[in-house]
Amino acid sequence: MQEIAPVAPDAQDVVVAAYRYQSGQPAQALDIHHLPAHNPLKDGFIWIGLKDPSEATLRELRSRLESTPALLERGSDFVASELLDLIVDQYQTCLEQTEKAVEAIEQQFLIRGFKENDVRRIYRLRRDLLRVYNAVTPLAELSRRLSRIELAYVDAESRAYFGEVADRIARTSEFINSLRQALAFAFEGGLMIGGEMGLEQQLQNQVPDLMDDDLFGEDPALQHWQSKLASDEARQSLADYGKKLGSAHWREQGALANRQPPQWRGWSAQGQRVDQVDFHPSWHHLMSLGMEQGLHIWPHQPQPGQHLQRAMGFYLHGQIEAGTLCPLTMTRAAAPLLQAEPFQEWAAKLDINQYDSSHQSMAEKSSVLLGMGMTEMQGGSDLRGCTTEAHPEAQAFRLYGHKWFFSVPQADGHLVLAREHEQFSCFLMPRYTEYGLNRRYIRRLKDKLGNRSNASAEIDFDGALAWRVGQAGRGIALLAGMAARTRIDCVLGSAALMRQALVQSLHYCQHRRCFGKQLIDQPLMQAVLLDMSLESEAATHLALFLVDLQELADDPVAQAVLRVLAPAAKFWVCRRAIALCAEAMETWGGNGYIEDGPMPRLLREAPVNSIWEGSGNVMCLDVQRALSQEGVLEALQADLRARTGDDAELGQAAQDLLSTVSQAGGRVWTQKLALLYQACLMRHVAPDAVADMFATHRLQEGPAAVFGLEGVEQASCEELARVDKQEPRPQWLDLRPFTLPGVRALDKHTLRIEVKGKYPQFKYWLAMTFTAPMAWEAERFYSQPRMAQHNLTLDSWPVGTGPFMLTESLTNRRHVLSRNPNYRGEPYPCVGEPGDQEAGLLEDCGKPMPFLDKVVFSLEKESVPLMGKFLQGYYDIPQERGLQLRTAPEAQLFYMGFNWHDPVVGQGDTPEQFEKNRKLRLAISIVFDWEQYVSIFMNDQGEAAHSPLPPGVPGYQPLPQGANPYVYTKDNGVVKRRSLDEARDLLRQAGYPDGRDSRTGKPLILYYDSMMGMGSDATVDWMRRQLAQDKMKRGAAQLFLWGWVADYPDAENFFTLLYGPQAKKDFGGENAANYQSAEFDRLYEQMRFLNDGPDKQAVVQQMIHLVQHDAPWMFGYVPNAGGAYQSWVRNAKPSMMVRDSIQYYRIDPEQRVERIDRWNGPVWWPAIPLGLLALILVWVVRSQAQARRRHVALRKEKD
C-alpha cells in the first residue's frame, strides 16, 4: 500500500490533498488535518511539491498517475517522470498556440508587408520564446542525467521514462528555435514586400540584378573575331560558355569566391606542418569550369584559331571572376618550358581538362597546375637582385632563400628563379615530393586590395627539392618568355573587366530613372557611356589582335610587332581599366559604392593587371628594349604602313609617331603606340562613324582626363544601340509590302488561311494567346522607342483585341477591363457538356457576347475582409484558395520523369539492361503513392494520373478502363495500387536487392526521395535550385518532378513531351526525359495528322500502352480547378481550357440588389427574444417589488 500526498510549498508547505492508494488505484481520501508530520522520506508516502498549483494542474496530474496504476506502484521515480512530462506538455500547449500566431504573422506579412506594431509583436514573441527556451533546456540535462547515470536512489527501470522526457524536451527546444527562425524569416519577408512603413515606396526605381545575359553573343567585338575561329564547333563552344557564365548561378559563384578569401592552414590538428590553403567551394567550381574549357592549355601544335578560341574563353571567364585566371594563365605560360626531358610526365598532366584540388604529389594527381616565383623582398622587378640559392644534390637541387610574391601557393609546382654558381637559372619546384610536403614554407598570405579570391604568399625555402629547367644561366630569359605570355593575358583580363563594367553601367542606366527620364536617355550620361563603350571595344580588339599575332608564330614581322606591342598594350589597357571601372562605379551613384553590387569588386580588381608581370615603367622599358633589337623597328614601320593604308589621318599619326622613335620607352610614346593600333583596328572593324569618333577623341585630341564625349548626342544613340545587345532598340517587322501566299483577309475580322498538307491541330494554334494573329497596328504601337522601358508591353498593358480592353492598370492594386467597342461579338454556345443544360448554363444560347460592360479586379491584402465583402455581395467572384463550390479536372498533368540517358534509371546499353532499368522505374512508380499525396497535400482536389493524357483530352480513358496495368491492379472493377512486396520484387529483378547493387554491393543512388517505401538503402541526393535548373536545361537531371499545362485539347500536345526529336539534351526540346522509342515516334507522326475519330483513338491507345510499358515517366496527378461564385453570377463554370471565359459571364442585377439589400438590411428577429426577455425582467422586478411591499405591510400590522 502506498499513500500519495500532493503538497504546495511556498513560505510554509501547505498540504492541499492526500489519498490512500491500493494497487495503484485511489482507495480512500485522507483527512489532511490528521496526517503525520511532514516527512518526505517516510515509508509509504510520496510527497509531490508544486509551486502555486492550480486545480486544473492537480486534476491533470492525478489523472495521469491514476491512468497507469501498474506504473504508479513503482513509486516516486515514476511519479517524478510523469511530473516532468506534464511540465513539458504544458510548454508544448503554449508553443502550439505560439505556432498559430507565427503562421498568422507570416500570412499577414506576405499579403500586406508589416506595420510598426508588427515589429514590436515579433520582438516580444522572439523574446518570450527565448525565455521559454531558457526554462526548458535545463530540464533536458536533468532528465538526461537521471536516465543515464546510475544513482542509488533512482529506480533502474524508471530511467527509460526519464530518457523519453529528455527526448521530448530536446524536440521542444528544436521547435522553439524553428519558431524563432520563422519569425526572423517573416520579418525579412515583410521587409521585402514593404507596407505602411514606406518600404514599398523605397523599393521603387530600384535596378534588378543583371543575370542570364549572353556574354558572347552580346559583345560586338567578339562577333567580329569569331570569324577567325577554326570551326563552327569552336564558335558554339564559346557561345555556350558565354551563356553559362552570364547566368545568375555563375555570377553568384564569382561573388562568393571573393567574399570568402582563401585561408592559410599551417599545421594539422596533430601538429604536423601541412601548409595548405583552403578555398571557398566556389573557387573550386570556377577552376573546374575554366579547366573544362581548356583555359590552362598551351597547344603544342596549334591549329588556326586555337589560341584565339582560348583567349576569347579567357576573356569571357574574366568578366565573371578574375582571381581564378591567375593559376590558369601561369600554367599555360609555363607549359612550353616543360616539354623536354625529364618533365614529360608533368607536361602530360598539364594538358588534362580536369581539375584536381587534392593535396598530393604530382604522380598521384590526375592533373596539375603551375605557379611562378621570381620577385624577392629586396629586388622587386629587378630580378638580378635575386638571393635565393640552388645547391646541387645528385640529379636535383636544393633551394634556400625566400620569395616575397609567390603566386598560387597551392599549385602543384612552381618555376622559381635562383642563383646557381653566380648565374641565374630556372627551377621546377614541386609542392609535394614522394616523401610528403616539400621544404617550402608559407610565412603568410598577402592581404590584397583586390584579386581576393586568389592566394598570394610570402614563402621560405629551406632545402626545397627542385630540378633545373633549361640550361644553367638561362633562368631570367626563360622566365621572361613565360612573363611575355602572361602579359597578353593581363591585357585580356583588363579588357574583360572593362567590358563587364560597361555592361553593368548600361544595365543600370536602362532601369534607373533620374530627373524624369531613364538615365540612359540623359545627354550627359549618353556621352559618358559612349566614351566608355569606345574604350572597352578598342581594348578588346587590341587584346585579341595580340593573340592573333601570337598565332603567326612563323611570321617574323608579326612576332617582332608582338614583342613591342604587347608591353605597350599592357601599359595602356591595364591602366585605362582602372579609370573606366571608377567611372562605371559613378554611373551607379551611391549604389555603386556598396559591396552588395559588383562595382567595388571590379574596381578593386582593375589595378592588379597593371602591376602584375611588370608595372607601367617596366613596360615602357620593355618597349624601348624591343625596339632596340634588330629588325623590330623596320617590322613595326612595315606593319603600320599596311594597316593605315590610304587613311590620311591614321597615316599621319603613324608618321608622327615613328618620327619620334628616339623617345620610345617614354610613357607618352608608349601610350600613343597603343592608341594608334587601337585606331587602326577600329577603322577595320567598327562602323565608320564610330571609327571616326575614336580617331578624333583619342588620336587628335588625346584621351581626356575624364570620360564623356561632347557634341555627339546624335551618334551616341546609334552607338549605344550597337554595343548594348541586352535590350536592343525595338524595331517592328512590317510585312505589309509582302504577300503571304495562302493567307487572305476577307474583312477586318476574318482571315482565310490555306494549309498545305494536313494538320488538324492548326486551328488550336490560331486560338492560343501566344500564337494568335495580331494586328500590325498593335505591333507597331508597342515597338515605339522607350515603350518597354516604361513597362508598356503586350504583357504589362495589352491593347485588347478581344471582348474586353484594359482601361486601368495599377500593379498589385486594381485592373479594369471595359467592353471593347471594336469587338465583333460572338454568340453564346448552344451545345455544352453533360449536365450543363440541367445547371442552366445554356439558357443564353445564341445571345451575343460579352454580357458585361466592365470587369474590375482588385487585390485584398487580408483574407478576412475579402471573405466578409464576398458574403456581403461586394465581390461576385473571389479568387480565394480553398473555397471551391464548383470543381472540374484541369487539363494539366504533373509527372516524375526518368532521364533516358541515365545509366541507372534510363534506357540502358543492352536489351537486358533496358529490361532491368524498366523494372526499377516501375518499382519506383509503385512505391510513390500519388493518391495519398493528393489526399494530404491537395485536400483531395485532384486525382492520380495513369497515362500521359489528362481528362478532357481526346484519348483519355477514365477508370477502370484507363488504369495503368503495370502499377495498378483491378479487383472487381476497383483499381488498386500494386503492393510494396511487388515493388521489392521488381527492385530485386532490376539488380538491386534491398536497394544495393548486386554486382558491387554499393547503395542505389537516386536524386529524389522515391525509395523510402521499399525499405531500401537507397541514398537520396537533393540538388540546389540553380544546379537543378542547369541540369534540366542540359537534360542531365536523373529524376525530376515536372508539369505540363495543355495549350490545346489534343493528344499531340502531351505526346510531344515524349517525342524523340523533342529531346531536351539533343535538340533542346520539351522532352525533358529524353525518351527515345522508334515505335513511339512512328505512332506520333501518324497520329498527329489524323482527324479525331476511331482511327486516331486506336493509335492514341497504342501510344499510351507503350509509354505505360516503357515507364519513362512516373505518372503523378491531375489537379482540380474550382471557384466560388455568387448566386447572381450566371454561366460561371470552372473550365479545363480557359480562354476568354469572362465574356460568358452574366450578372442578374435584380437578384444582386435584392440579395445585398437582404443581407445588409436590418435584422428584426433578435428583437422578439429581446422583447420577451425584457417583459420577463419587468415581471420579475414588479413581482419582487410587490412582495417587498406585502412584507413591509405585514410587519407593520404585527407591530
JSON list of C-alpha atoms in Angstrom, two decimals, residues 379-547:
[
{"chain": "A", "resi": 379, "resn": "GLY", "atom": "CA", "xyz": [64.64, 43.18, -55.54]},
{"chain": "A", "resi": 380, "resn": "GLY", "atom": "CA", "xyz": [61.10, 43.51, -56.80]},
{"chain": "A", "resi": 381, "resn": "SER", "atom": "CA", "xyz": [61.14, 43.80, -60.59]},
{"chain": "A", "resi": 382, "resn": "ASP", "atom": "CA", "xyz": [64.96, 43.81, -60.62]},
{"chain": "A", "resi": 383, "resn": "LEU", "atom": "CA", "xyz": [65.41, 40.07, -60.97]},
{"chain": "A", "resi": 384, "resn": "ARG", "atom": "CA", "xyz": [69.19, 40.32, -60.76]},
{"chain": "A", "resi": 385, "resn": "GLY", "atom": "CA", "xyz": [68.76, 41.16, -57.11]},
{"chain": "A", "resi": 386, "resn": "CYS", "atom": "CA", "xyz": [67.66, 37.55, -56.51]},
{"chain": "A", "resi": 387, "resn": "THR", "atom": "CA", "xyz": [69.39, 35.97, -53.48]},
{"chain": "A", "resi": 388, "resn": "THR", "atom": "CA", "xyz": [67.75, 32.52, -53.46]},
{"chain": "A", "resi": 389, "resn": "GLU", "atom": "CA", "xyz": [70.45, 29.88, -53.93]},
{"chain": "A", "resi": 390, "resn": "ALA", "atom": "CA", "xyz": [70.35, 26.48, -55.60]},
{"chain": "A", "resi": 391, "resn": "HIS", "atom": "CA", "xyz": [72.69, 23.77, -54.26]},
{"chain": "A", "resi": 392, "resn": "PRO", "atom": "CA", "xyz": [73.17, 20.67, -56.43]},
{"chain": "A", "resi": 393, "resn": "GLU", "atom": "CA", "xyz": [72.24, 17.31, -54.94]},
{"chain": "A", "resi": 394, "resn": "ALA", "atom": "CA", "xyz": [72.54, 14.21, -57.16]},
{"chain": "A", "resi": 395, "resn": "GLN", "atom": "CA", "xyz": [70.27, 14.84, -60.17]},
{"chain": "A", "resi": 396, "resn": "ALA", "atom": "CA", "xyz": [68.39, 17.67, -58.46]},
{"chain": "A", "resi": 397, "resn": "PHE", "atom": "CA", "xyz": [68.94, 20.82, -56.45]},
{"chain": "A", "resi": 398, "resn": "ARG", "atom": "CA", "xyz": [68.05, 22.15, -53.01]},
{"chain": "A", "resi": 399, "resn": "LEU", "atom": "CA", "xyz": [66.76, 25.73, -52.82]},
{"chain": "A", "resi": 400, "resn": "TYR", "atom": "CA", "xyz": [67.50, 28.09, -49.92]},
{"chain": "A", "resi": 401, "resn": "GLY", "atom": "CA", "xyz": [66.04, 31.58, -49.68]},
{"chain": "A", "resi": 402, "resn": "HIS", "atom": "CA", "xyz": [62.67, 33.26, -49.99]},
{"chain": "A", "resi": 403, "resn": "LYS", "atom": "CA", "xyz": [60.15, 34.84, -52.37]},
{"chain": "A", "resi": 404, "resn": "TRP", "atom": "CA", "xyz": [58.23, 37.96, -51.45]},
{"chain": "A", "resi": 405, "resn": "PHE", "atom": "CA", "xyz": [55.42, 37.42, -54.00]},
{"chain": "A", "resi": 406, "resn": "PHE", "atom": "CA", "xyz": [54.70, 33.75, -54.54]},
{"chain": "A", "resi": 407, "resn": "SER", "atom": "CA", "xyz": [51.59, 33.40, -56.68]},
{"chain": "A", "resi": 408, "resn": "VAL", "atom": "CA", "xyz": [49.21, 30.47, -56.27]},
{"chain": "A", "resi": 409, "resn": "PRO", "atom": "CA", "xyz": [50.98, 28.75, -53.37]},
{"chain": "A", "resi": 410, "resn": "GLN", "atom": "CA", "xyz": [48.54, 25.86, -53.64]},
{"chain": "A", "resi": 411, "resn": "ALA", "atom": "CA", "xyz": [49.81, 24.97, -57.15]},
{"chain": "A", "resi": 412, "resn": "ASP", "atom": "CA", "xyz": [51.45, 21.58, -57.66]},
{"chain": "A", "resi": 413, "resn": "GLY", "atom": "CA", "xyz": [54.70, 23.09, -58.89]},
{"chain": "A", "resi": 414, "resn": "HIS", "atom": "CA", "xyz": [56.41, 26.44, -59.32]},
{"chain": "A", "resi": 415, "resn": "LEU", "atom": "CA", "xyz": [59.01, 27.79, -61.71]},
{"chain": "A", "resi": 416, "resn": "VAL", "atom": "CA", "xyz": [61.47, 29.54, -59.41]},
{"chain": "A", "resi": 417, "resn": "LEU", "atom": "CA", "xyz": [64.42, 31.82, -60.17]},
{"chain": "A", "resi": 418, "resn": "ALA", "atom": "CA", "xyz": [67.57, 31.05, -58.14]},
{"chain": "A", "resi": 419, "resn": "ARG", "atom": "CA", "xyz": [71.31, 31.57, -58.23]},
{"chain": "A", "resi": 420, "resn": "GLU", "atom": "CA", "xyz": [73.41, 28.66, -59.41]},
{"chain": "A", "resi": 421, "resn": "HIS", "atom": "CA", "xyz": [77.12, 29.45, -59.04]},
{"chain": "A", "resi": 422, "resn": "GLU", "atom": "CA", "xyz": [76.58, 33.19, -59.57]},
{"chain": "A", "resi": 423, "resn": "GLN", "atom": "CA", "xyz": [74.32, 32.73, -62.57]},
{"chain": "A", "resi": 424, "resn": "PHE", "atom": "CA", "xyz": [70.55, 32.73, -62.62]},
{"chain": "A", "resi": 425, "resn": "SER", "atom": "CA", "xyz": [68.74, 29.54, -63.53]},
{"chain": "A", "resi": 426, "resn": "CYS", "atom": "CA", "xyz": [65.13, 28.41, -63.64]},
{"chain": "A", "resi": 427, "resn": "PHE", "atom": "CA", "xyz": [63.98, 25.52, -61.44]},
{"chain": "A", "resi": 428, "resn": "LEU", "atom": "CA", "xyz": [60.81, 23.47, -61.19]},
{"chain": "A", "resi": 429, "resn": "MET", "atom": "CA", "xyz": [59.98, 23.05, -57.51]},
{"chain": "A", "resi": 430, "resn": "PRO", "atom": "CA", "xyz": [57.15, 20.60, -56.67]},
{"chain": "A", "resi": 431, "resn": "ARG", "atom": "CA", "xyz": [54.81, 21.23, -53.78]},
{"chain": "A", "resi": 432, "resn": "TYR", "atom": "CA", "xyz": [54.96, 17.61, -52.69]},
{"chain": "A", "resi": 433, "resn": "THR", "atom": "CA", "xyz": [57.74, 15.07, -53.13]},
{"chain": "A", "resi": 434, "resn": "GLU", "atom": "CA", "xyz": [57.35, 11.34, -52.91]},
{"chain": "A", "resi": 435, "resn": "TYR", "atom": "CA", "xyz": [58.09, 11.68, -49.19]},
{"chain": "A", "resi": 436, "resn": "GLY", "atom": "CA", "xyz": [55.49, 14.34, -48.47]},
{"chain": "A", "resi": 437, "resn": "LEU", "atom": "CA", "xyz": [55.48, 18.13, -48.23]},
{"chain": "A", "resi": 438, "resn": "ASN", "atom": "CA", "xyz": [58.47, 19.79, -49.88]},
{"chain": "A", "resi": 439, "resn": "ARG", "atom": "CA", "xyz": [60.64, 22.05, -47.73]},
{"chain": "A", "resi": 440, "resn": "ARG", "atom": "CA", "xyz": [58.98, 25.28, -48.82]},
{"chain": "A", "resi": 441, "resn": "TYR", "atom": "CA", "xyz": [57.12, 27.01, -46.02]},
{"chain": "A", "resi": 442, "resn": "ILE", "atom": "CA", "xyz": [54.48, 29.71, -46.23]},
{"chain": "A", "resi": 443, "resn": "ARG", "atom": "CA", "xyz": [55.04, 32.68, -43.95]},
{"chain": "A", "resi": 444, "resn": "ARG", "atom": "CA", "xyz": [51.66, 34.25, -44.56]},
{"chain": "A", "resi": 445, "resn": "LEU", "atom": "CA", "xyz": [49.13, 35.07, -47.29]},
{"chain": "A", "resi": 446, "resn": "LYS", "atom": "CA", "xyz": [49.11, 38.60, -48.68]},
{"chain": "A", "resi": 447, "resn": "ASP", "atom": "CA", "xyz": [46.16, 40.79, -47.70]},
{"chain": "A", "resi": 448, "resn": "LYS", "atom": "CA", "xyz": [45.49, 42.33, -51.10]},
{"chain": "A", "resi": 449, "resn": "LEU", "atom": "CA", "xyz": [43.36, 45.20, -52.33]},
{"chain": "A", "resi": 450, "resn": "GLY", "atom": "CA", "xyz": [41.69, 43.06, -54.98]},
{"chain": "A", "resi": 451, "resn": "ASN", "atom": "CA", "xyz": [42.07, 39.64, -56.59]},
{"chain": "A", "resi": 452, "resn": "ARG", "atom": "CA", "xyz": [40.88, 38.42, -53.22]},
{"chain": "A", "resi": 453, "resn": "SER", "atom": "CA", "xyz": [39.67, 35.01, -54.33]},
{"chain": "A", "resi": 454, "resn": "ASN", "atom": "CA", "xyz": [43.24, 34.13, -55.37]},
{"chain": "A", "resi": 455, "resn": "ALA", "atom": "CA", "xyz": [46.06, 33.38, -52.94]},
{"chain": "A", "resi": 456, "resn": "SER", "atom": "CA", "xyz": [49.48, 35.10, -52.97]},
{"chain": "A", "resi": 457, "resn": "ALA", "atom": "CA", "xyz": [52.05, 34.25, -50.35]},
{"chain": "A", "resi": 458, "resn": "GLU", "atom": "CA", "xyz": [55.40, 35.02, -48.81]},
{"chain": "A", "resi": 459, "resn": "ILE", "atom": "CA", "xyz": [57.45, 31.84, -48.70]},
{"chain": "A", "resi": 460, "resn": "ASP", "atom": "CA", "xyz": [60.74, 30.46, -47.40]},
{"chain": "A", "resi": 461, "resn": "PHE", "atom": "CA", "xyz": [62.87, 27.73, -48.95]},
{"chain": "A", "resi": 462, "resn": "ASP", "atom": "CA", "xyz": [64.85, 25.54, -46.55]},
{"chain": "A", "resi": 463, "resn": "GLY", "atom": "CA", "xyz": [66.35, 22.92, -48.79]},
{"chain": "A", "resi": 464, "resn": "ALA", "atom": "CA", "xyz": [63.32, 22.59, -51.06]},
{"chain": "A", "resi": 465, "resn": "LEU", "atom": "CA", "xyz": [63.76, 19.93, -53.75]},
{"chain": "A", "resi": 466, "resn": "ALA", "atom": "CA", "xyz": [63.83, 21.29, -57.33]},
{"chain": "A", "resi": 467, "resn": "TRP", "atom": "CA", "xyz": [65.05, 20.41, -60.83]},
{"chain": "A", "resi": 468, "resn": "ARG", "atom": "CA", "xyz": [66.67, 22.79, -63.25]},
{"chain": "A", "resi": 469, "resn": "VAL", "atom": "CA", "xyz": [64.64, 23.76, -66.31]},
{"chain": "A", "resi": 470, "resn": "GLY", "atom": "CA", "xyz": [66.72, 24.52, -69.41]},
{"chain": "A", "resi": 471, "resn": "GLN", "atom": "CA", "xyz": [70.35, 25.46, -69.41]},
{"chain": "A", "resi": 472, "resn": "ALA", "atom": "CA", "xyz": [72.22, 26.93, -66.48]},
{"chain": "A", "resi": 473, "resn": "GLY", "atom": "CA", "xyz": [72.27, 30.71, -66.53]},
{"chain": "A", "resi": 474, "resn": "ARG", "atom": "CA", "xyz": [69.19, 30.97, -68.79]},
{"chain": "A", "resi": 475, "resn": "GLY", "atom": "CA", "xyz": [66.71, 31.43, -65.94]},
{"chain": "A", "resi": 476, "resn": "ILE", "atom": "CA", "xyz": [65.85, 35.09, -66.48]},
{"chain": "A", "resi": 477, "resn": "ALA", "atom": "CA", "xyz": [65.44, 34.59, -70.23]},
{"chain": "A", "resi": 478, "resn": "LEU", "atom": "CA", "xyz": [63.17, 31.57, -69.77]},
{"chain": "A", "resi": 479, "resn": "LEU", "atom": "CA", "xyz": [61.00, 33.25, -67.15]},
{"chain": "A", "resi": 480, "resn": "ALA", "atom": "CA", "xyz": [60.88, 36.44, -69.22]},
{"chain": "A", "resi": 481, "resn": "GLY", "atom": "CA", "xyz": [59.40, 34.40, -72.07]},
{"chain": "A", "resi": 482, "resn": "MET", "atom": "CA", "xyz": [56.82, 33.00, -69.65]},
{"chain": "A", "resi": 483, "resn": "ALA", "atom": "CA", "xyz": [56.07, 36.53, -68.43]},
{"chain": "A", "resi": 484, "resn": "ALA", "atom": "CA", "xyz": [55.60, 37.72, -72.02]},
{"chain": "A", "resi": 485, "resn": "ARG", "atom": "CA", "xyz": [52.86, 35.15, -72.48]},
{"chain": "A", "resi": 486, "resn": "THR", "atom": "CA", "xyz": [51.13, 36.12, -69.26]},
{"chain": "A", "resi": 487, "resn": "ARG", "atom": "CA", "xyz": [51.26, 39.81, -70.21]},
{"chain": "A", "resi": 488, "resn": "ILE", "atom": "CA", "xyz": [48.91, 39.15, -73.12]},
{"chain": "A", "resi": 489, "resn": "ASP", "atom": "CA", "xyz": [46.54, 37.55, -70.63]},
{"chain": "A", "resi": 490, "resn": "CYS", "atom": "CA", "xyz": [46.84, 40.67, -68.46]},
{"chain": "A", "resi": 491, "resn": "VAL", "atom": "CA", "xyz": [45.56, 42.72, -71.40]},
{"chain": "A", "resi": 492, "resn": "LEU", "atom": "CA", "xyz": [42.73, 40.22, -71.95]},
{"chain": "A", "resi": 493, "resn": "GLY", "atom": "CA", "xyz": [41.83, 40.29, -68.26]},
{"chain": "A", "resi": 494, "resn": "SER", "atom": "CA", "xyz": [41.70, 44.08, -68.16]},
{"chain": "A", "resi": 495, "resn": "ALA", "atom": "CA", "xyz": [39.57, 44.17, -71.32]},
{"chain": "A", "resi": 496, "resn": "ALA", "atom": "CA", "xyz": [37.22, 41.69, -69.64]},
{"chain": "A", "resi": 497, "resn": "LEU", "atom": "CA", "xyz": [36.87, 43.94, -66.60]},
{"chain": "A", "resi": 498, "resn": "MET", "atom": "CA", "xyz": [36.18, 46.95, -68.82]},
{"chain": "A", "resi": 499, "resn": "ARG", "atom": "CA", "xyz": [33.53, 45.10, -70.77]},
{"chain": "A", "resi": 500, "resn": "GLN", "atom": "CA", "xyz": [31.77, 43.91, -67.64]},
{"chain": "A", "resi": 501, "resn": "ALA", "atom": "CA", "xyz": [31.90, 47.37, -66.06]},
{"chain": "A", "resi": 502, "resn": "LEU", "atom": "CA", "xyz": [30.37, 48.82, -69.23]},
{"chain": "A", "resi": 503, "resn": "VAL", "atom": "CA", "xyz": [27.64, 46.17, -69.36]},
{"chain": "A", "resi": 504, "resn": "GLN", "atom": "CA", "xyz": [26.75, 46.78, -65.72]},
{"chain": "A", "resi": 505, "resn": "SER", "atom": "CA", "xyz": [26.61, 50.54, -66.34]},
{"chain": "A", "resi": 506, "resn": "LEU", "atom": "CA", "xyz": [24.36, 50.16, -69.37]},
{"chain": "A", "resi": 507, "resn": "HIS", "atom": "CA", "xyz": [22.07, 47.82, -67.49]},
{"chain": "A", "resi": 508, "resn": "TYR", "atom": "CA", "xyz": [21.82, 50.18, -64.54]},
{"chain": "A", "resi": 509, "resn": "CYS", "atom": "CA", "xyz": [21.18, 53.25, -66.68]},
{"chain": "A", "resi": 510, "resn": "GLN", "atom": "CA", "xyz": [18.45, 51.49, -68.64]},
{"chain": "A", "resi": 511, "resn": "HIS", "atom": "CA", "xyz": [16.49, 50.70, -65.49]},
{"chain": "A", "resi": 512, "resn": "ARG", "atom": "CA", "xyz": [17.17, 53.75, -63.34]},
{"chain": "A", "resi": 513, "resn": "ARG", "atom": "CA", "xyz": [15.14, 56.96, -63.67]},
{"chain": "A", "resi": 514, "resn": "CYS", "atom": "CA", "xyz": [16.52, 60.34, -62.77]},
{"chain": "A", "resi": 515, "resn": "PHE", "atom": "CA", "xyz": [15.05, 63.82, -63.33]},
{"chain": "A", "resi": 516, "resn": "GLY", "atom": "CA", "xyz": [12.05, 62.48, -65.23]},
{"chain": "A", "resi": 517, "resn": "LYS", "atom": "CA", "xyz": [13.99, 60.25, -67.66]},
{"chain": "A", "resi": 518, "resn": "GLN", "atom": "CA", "xyz": [15.80, 56.98, -67.77]},
{"chain": "A", "resi": 519, "resn": "LEU", "atom": "CA", "xyz": [19.47, 57.62, -67.06]},
{"chain": "A", "resi": 520, "resn": "ILE", "atom": "CA", "xyz": [20.40, 56.25, -70.45]},
{"chain": "A", "resi": 521, "resn": "ASP", "atom": "CA", "xyz": [18.29, 58.99, -72.05]},
{"chain": "A", "resi": 522, "resn": "GLN", "atom": "CA", "xyz": [20.11, 61.81, -70.28]},
{"chain": "A", "resi": 523, "resn": "PRO", "atom": "CA", "xyz": [22.51, 63.51, -72.76]},
{"chain": "A", "resi": 524, "resn": "LEU", "atom": "CA", "xyz": [25.45, 63.76, -70.36]},
{"chain": "A", "resi": 525, "resn": "MET", "atom": "CA", "xyz": [25.11, 60.13, -69.36]},
{"chain": "A", "resi": 526, "resn": "GLN", "atom": "CA", "xyz": [24.92, 59.12, -73.01]},
{"chain": "A", "resi": 527, "resn": "ALA", "atom": "CA", "xyz": [28.21, 60.95, -73.63]},
{"chain": "A", "resi": 528, "resn": "VAL", "atom": "CA", "xyz": [29.85, 59.10, -70.72]},
{"chain": "A", "resi": 529, "resn": "LEU", "atom": "CA", "xyz": [28.51, 55.68, -71.71]},
{"chain": "A", "resi": 530, "resn": "LEU", "atom": "CA", "xyz": [29.55, 56.21, -75.33]},
{"chain": "A", "resi": 531, "resn": "ASP", "atom": "CA", "xyz": [33.09, 57.12, -74.31]},
{"chain": "A", "resi": 532, "resn": "MET", "atom": "CA", "xyz": [33.26, 54.06, -72.09]},
{"chain": "A", "resi": 533, "resn": "SER", "atom": "CA", "xyz": [31.97, 51.85, -74.89]},
{"chain": "A", "resi": 534, "resn": "LEU", "atom": "CA", "xyz": [34.65, 53.15, -77.28]},
{"chain": "A", "resi": 535, "resn": "GLU", "atom": "CA", "xyz": [37.34, 52.45, -74.68]},
{"chain": "A", "resi": 536, "resn": "SER", "atom": "CA", "xyz": [36.08, 48.97, -73.91]},
{"chain": "A", "resi": 537, "resn": "GLU", "atom": "CA", "xyz": [35.67, 47.87, -77.50]},
{"chain": "A", "resi": 538, "resn": "ALA", "atom": "CA", "xyz": [39.07, 49.22, -78.53]},
{"chain": "A", "resi": 539, "resn": "ALA", "atom": "CA", "xyz": [40.69, 47.40, -75.60]},
{"chain": "A", "resi": 540, "resn": "THR", "atom": "CA", "xyz": [39.07, 44.11, -76.60]},
{"chain": "A", "resi": 541, "resn": "HIS", "atom": "CA", "xyz": [40.16, 44.47, -80.22]},
{"chain": "A", "resi": 542, "resn": "LEU", "atom": "CA", "xyz": [43.75, 45.24, -79.22]},
{"chain": "A", "resi": 543, "resn": "ALA", "atom": "CA", "xyz": [43.90, 42.27, -76.81]},
{"chain": "A", "resi": 544, "resn": "LEU", "atom": "CA", "xyz": [42.59, 39.83, -79.40]},
{"chain": "A", "resi": 545, "resn": "PHE", "atom": "CA", "xyz": [44.89, 41.34, -82.02]},
{"chain": "A", "resi": 546, "resn": "LEU", "atom": "CA", "xyz": [47.86, 40.40, -79.82]},
{"chain": "A", "resi": 547, "resn": "VAL", "atom": "CA", "xyz": [46.57, 36.83, -79.72]}
]
